[in-house]
Coordinates of C-alpha atoms in Angstrom, one line a residue:
M1 CA -16.1 -20.4 -35.4
T2 CA -18.9 -20.2 -32.7
E3 CA -21.1 -17.3 -31.7
V4 CA -22.0 -16.8 -28.1
E5 CA -24.9 -14.6 -27.1
T6 CA -24.0 -11.8 -24.6
S7 CA -26.0 -9.0 -23.1
H8 CA -24.4 -6.7 -25.7
G9 CA -24.7 -8.9 -28.8
P10 CA -23.0 -12.0 -30.0
A11 CA -19.3 -12.5 -29.4
R12 CA -17.4 -14.7 -31.9
L13 CA -15.0 -17.5 -30.9
T14 CA -12.3 -18.9 -33.1
R15 CA -10.9 -22.1 -31.6
R16 CA -7.8 -24.1 -32.2
D17 CA -7.7 -27.4 -30.3
A18 CA -4.4 -28.9 -29.0
D19 CA -3.9 -32.6 -28.9
D20 CA -4.4 -33.8 -25.3
A21 CA -5.0 -30.2 -24.2
R22 CA -3.8 -29.3 -20.6
A23 CA -5.8 -26.0 -20.5
V24 CA -7.7 -23.5 -22.6
L25 CA -6.3 -20.0 -23.3
L26 CA -8.7 -17.2 -24.2
L27 CA -7.2 -14.3 -26.1
G28 CA -8.9 -11.0 -26.7
H29 CA -8.0 -8.4 -29.4
G30 CA -6.9 -4.8 -29.1
A31 CA -9.3 -1.8 -29.2
G32 CA -9.2 -1.1 -32.9
G33 CA -7.8 -4.4 -34.2
G34 CA -8.9 -8.0 -34.5
I35 CA -7.9 -11.5 -33.7
T36 CA -5.5 -11.7 -36.7
A37 CA -3.0 -9.3 -35.1
P38 CA 0.5 -10.9 -35.5
D39 CA 1.2 -11.2 -31.8
L40 CA -2.1 -13.0 -31.2
V41 CA -1.4 -15.3 -34.1
A42 CA 2.1 -16.1 -32.8
A43 CA 0.9 -16.7 -29.3
T44 CA -1.8 -19.0 -30.6
G45 CA 0.7 -21.1 -32.5
V46 CA 3.1 -21.6 -29.6
A47 CA 0.2 -22.2 -27.1
V48 CA -1.4 -24.9 -29.3
A49 CA 2.0 -26.5 -29.8
G50 CA 2.5 -26.5 -26.1
G51 CA -0.7 -28.3 -25.3
F52 CA -3.1 -25.4 -24.8
T53 CA -6.4 -25.1 -26.8
V54 CA -6.7 -21.5 -27.8
V55 CA -10.0 -19.6 -28.2
R56 CA -9.6 -16.1 -29.7
V57 CA -12.5 -13.9 -28.7
E58 CA -14.0 -11.2 -30.9
Q59 CA -16.0 -8.7 -28.8
P60 CA -19.6 -7.9 -29.9
Y61 CA -18.7 -4.4 -31.2
R62 CA -16.2 -6.0 -33.7
V63 CA -18.7 -8.7 -34.7
A64 CA -21.2 -5.9 -35.4
G65 CA -18.6 -4.2 -37.7
R66 CA -17.8 -1.3 -35.4
R67 CA -14.2 -0.2 -34.9
A68 CA -14.7 2.1 -31.9
P69 CA -14.4 0.0 -28.8
A70 CA -17.3 -0.5 -26.4
P71 CA -17.1 0.8 -22.8
A72 CA -15.2 -1.3 -20.3
G73 CA -18.3 -2.6 -18.6
Q74 CA -19.7 -4.0 -21.9
L75 CA -16.3 -5.6 -22.8
D76 CA -16.1 -7.2 -19.3
A77 CA -19.7 -8.5 -19.4
A78 CA -19.2 -10.0 -22.9
W79 CA -15.9 -11.6 -21.8
L80 CA -17.5 -13.2 -18.7
A81 CA -20.4 -14.5 -20.9
V82 CA -17.8 -16.3 -23.1
V83 CA -16.1 -17.7 -20.0
E84 CA -19.5 -19.0 -18.7
H85 CA -20.1 -20.6 -22.1
L86 CA -16.7 -22.3 -22.0
R87 CA -17.1 -23.5 -18.4
R88 CA -20.2 -25.4 -19.6
T89 CA -18.2 -27.1 -22.4
T90 CA -14.9 -27.9 -20.7
A91 CA -13.5 -28.9 -17.3
L92 CA -10.0 -27.8 -18.3
P93 CA -8.4 -24.8 -16.5
L94 CA -8.8 -21.5 -18.2
L95 CA -6.1 -18.9 -18.8
F96 CA -7.0 -15.4 -19.9
G97 CA -5.0 -13.1 -22.2
G98 CA -5.0 -10.6 -25.0
R99 CA -3.3 -7.8 -26.6
S100 CA -3.6 -4.1 -25.5
S101 CA -7.3 -3.5 -24.6
G102 CA -7.8 -7.3 -24.6
A103 CA -5.0 -7.6 -22.0
R104 CA -6.9 -5.1 -19.8
V105 CA -10.1 -7.1 -20.1
A106 CA -8.2 -10.3 -19.2
C107 CA -6.7 -8.7 -16.1
R108 CA -9.9 -7.0 -14.9
N109 CA -11.8 -10.3 -15.1
A110 CA -9.2 -12.9 -14.0
T111 CA -10.5 -13.3 -10.5
A112 CA -14.2 -13.2 -11.3
G113 CA -13.7 -15.7 -14.2
G114 CA -11.4 -18.1 -12.3
A115 CA -8.4 -17.8 -14.5
V116 CA -5.2 -19.7 -13.5
G117 CA -2.9 -17.3 -15.3
V118 CA -3.0 -14.1 -17.4
L119 CA -1.0 -13.4 -20.6
C120 CA -0.7 -9.7 -21.5
L121 CA 0.7 -8.7 -24.9
A122 CA 1.5 -5.0 -25.1
F123 CA -0.4 -4.0 -22.0
P124 CA -1.3 -0.3 -22.3
V125 CA 0.0 1.1 -19.1
H126 CA -1.2 4.6 -20.0
P127 CA -2.4 6.5 -23.0
P128 CA 0.5 7.8 -25.2
G129 CA 2.0 10.9 -23.6
R130 CA -0.3 10.7 -20.5
P131 CA 1.8 8.8 -17.9
E132 CA -0.3 10.3 -15.1
K133 CA -3.3 8.2 -16.3
D134 CA -1.9 4.8 -15.6
R135 CA -3.8 1.6 -15.5
L136 CA -1.4 -0.3 -13.3
H137 CA -4.2 -1.1 -10.9
E138 CA -5.8 -3.3 -13.6
L139 CA -2.5 -5.1 -14.2
A140 CA -2.1 -5.6 -10.4
A141 CA -5.6 -7.1 -10.0
P142 CA -5.0 -10.8 -10.9
T143 CA -3.9 -13.0 -8.0
V144 CA -2.5 -15.6 -10.4
P145 CA 0.7 -15.6 -12.5
V146 CA 0.9 -12.9 -15.1
L147 CA 3.2 -12.6 -18.1
V148 CA 3.6 -9.2 -19.8
V149 CA 5.3 -9.1 -23.2
Q150 CA 6.1 -5.5 -24.0
G151 CA 7.9 -3.5 -26.7
E152 CA 10.9 -1.5 -25.4
R153 CA 9.7 1.6 -27.3
D154 CA 6.0 1.2 -26.5
P155 CA 4.4 4.7 -26.4
F156 CA 1.8 3.2 -24.0
G157 CA 4.5 2.6 -21.4
R158 CA 6.3 -0.3 -19.9
P159 CA 5.2 -2.0 -16.6
D160 CA 7.8 -3.2 -14.1
P161 CA 8.0 -6.7 -12.8
A162 CA 6.2 -7.4 -9.5
P163 CA 5.5 -10.4 -7.3
G164 CA 3.6 -12.9 -9.5
R165 CA 4.2 -10.7 -12.6
E166 CA 7.0 -11.4 -15.1
V167 CA 7.8 -8.8 -17.7
V168 CA 9.6 -9.6 -21.0
L169 CA 10.8 -6.6 -23.0
L170 CA 11.3 -7.1 -26.7
R171 CA 12.8 -4.7 -29.3
G172 CA 10.0 -2.7 -31.0
D173 CA 6.9 -0.9 -30.1
H174 CA 3.2 -1.5 -29.3
S175 CA 2.6 -3.8 -32.3
L176 CA 5.2 -6.4 -31.1
K177 CA 5.9 -7.1 -34.8
S178 CA 9.7 -6.5 -34.6
D179 CA 10.6 -9.6 -32.5
V180 CA 8.0 -12.3 -33.2
H181 CA 10.6 -15.0 -32.4
G182 CA 11.2 -13.4 -29.0
L183 CA 7.5 -13.2 -28.4
R184 CA 7.0 -16.9 -29.2
E185 CA 9.9 -17.9 -27.0
A186 CA 8.6 -15.8 -24.0
V187 CA 5.1 -17.2 -24.3
A188 CA 6.2 -20.8 -24.8
T189 CA 8.6 -20.7 -21.8
W190 CA 6.0 -19.1 -19.5
L191 CA 3.3 -21.6 -20.5
E192 CA 5.6 -24.5 -20.0
H193 CA 6.3 -23.6 -16.4
L194 CA 2.8 -22.3 -15.5
P195 CA 1.3 -24.3 -12.6
L196 CA -2.1 -25.5 -13.7
A197 CA -3.2 -27.5 -10.6

């Protein structure tokens, strides 16, 4: 584990290196969860097996022991500080990703951070029961390939496919625990065909 200083306190990086890595995948956690969420662990495993070094990023509020998430601006600033740190240590292409709130951070910062792809696990399209408060503008922000892996019964909604955006629906809800095999397969297939040049 490595700590990276940000303007909002240290972020903590947990890294798993792939042999002859082709790229680095950064993964952020959900608002109230951590980097040991089952979908993040599953995605990490298949990514490393597929030749991607994975860096799971704990936001400063979690490192400080708080459960309530920081405001979006603080999350984004910390994420970009981590990206800047990694750019100083590797010349490999960077992919951004995360689950739920972490997927939102990855989308919002894909362009500024120079990501070559974005992996969204359980992207929260809207708060439960509030479809009028959609966040689809965040999901539409990246100009690079995007994969969304979503539960069919996710109370946070389900996004539609769009140009440059693939959506894979799995049985289950927001946790993505019901079909870990399907999640692994979707992530592995997408990473295998992702253009990294």
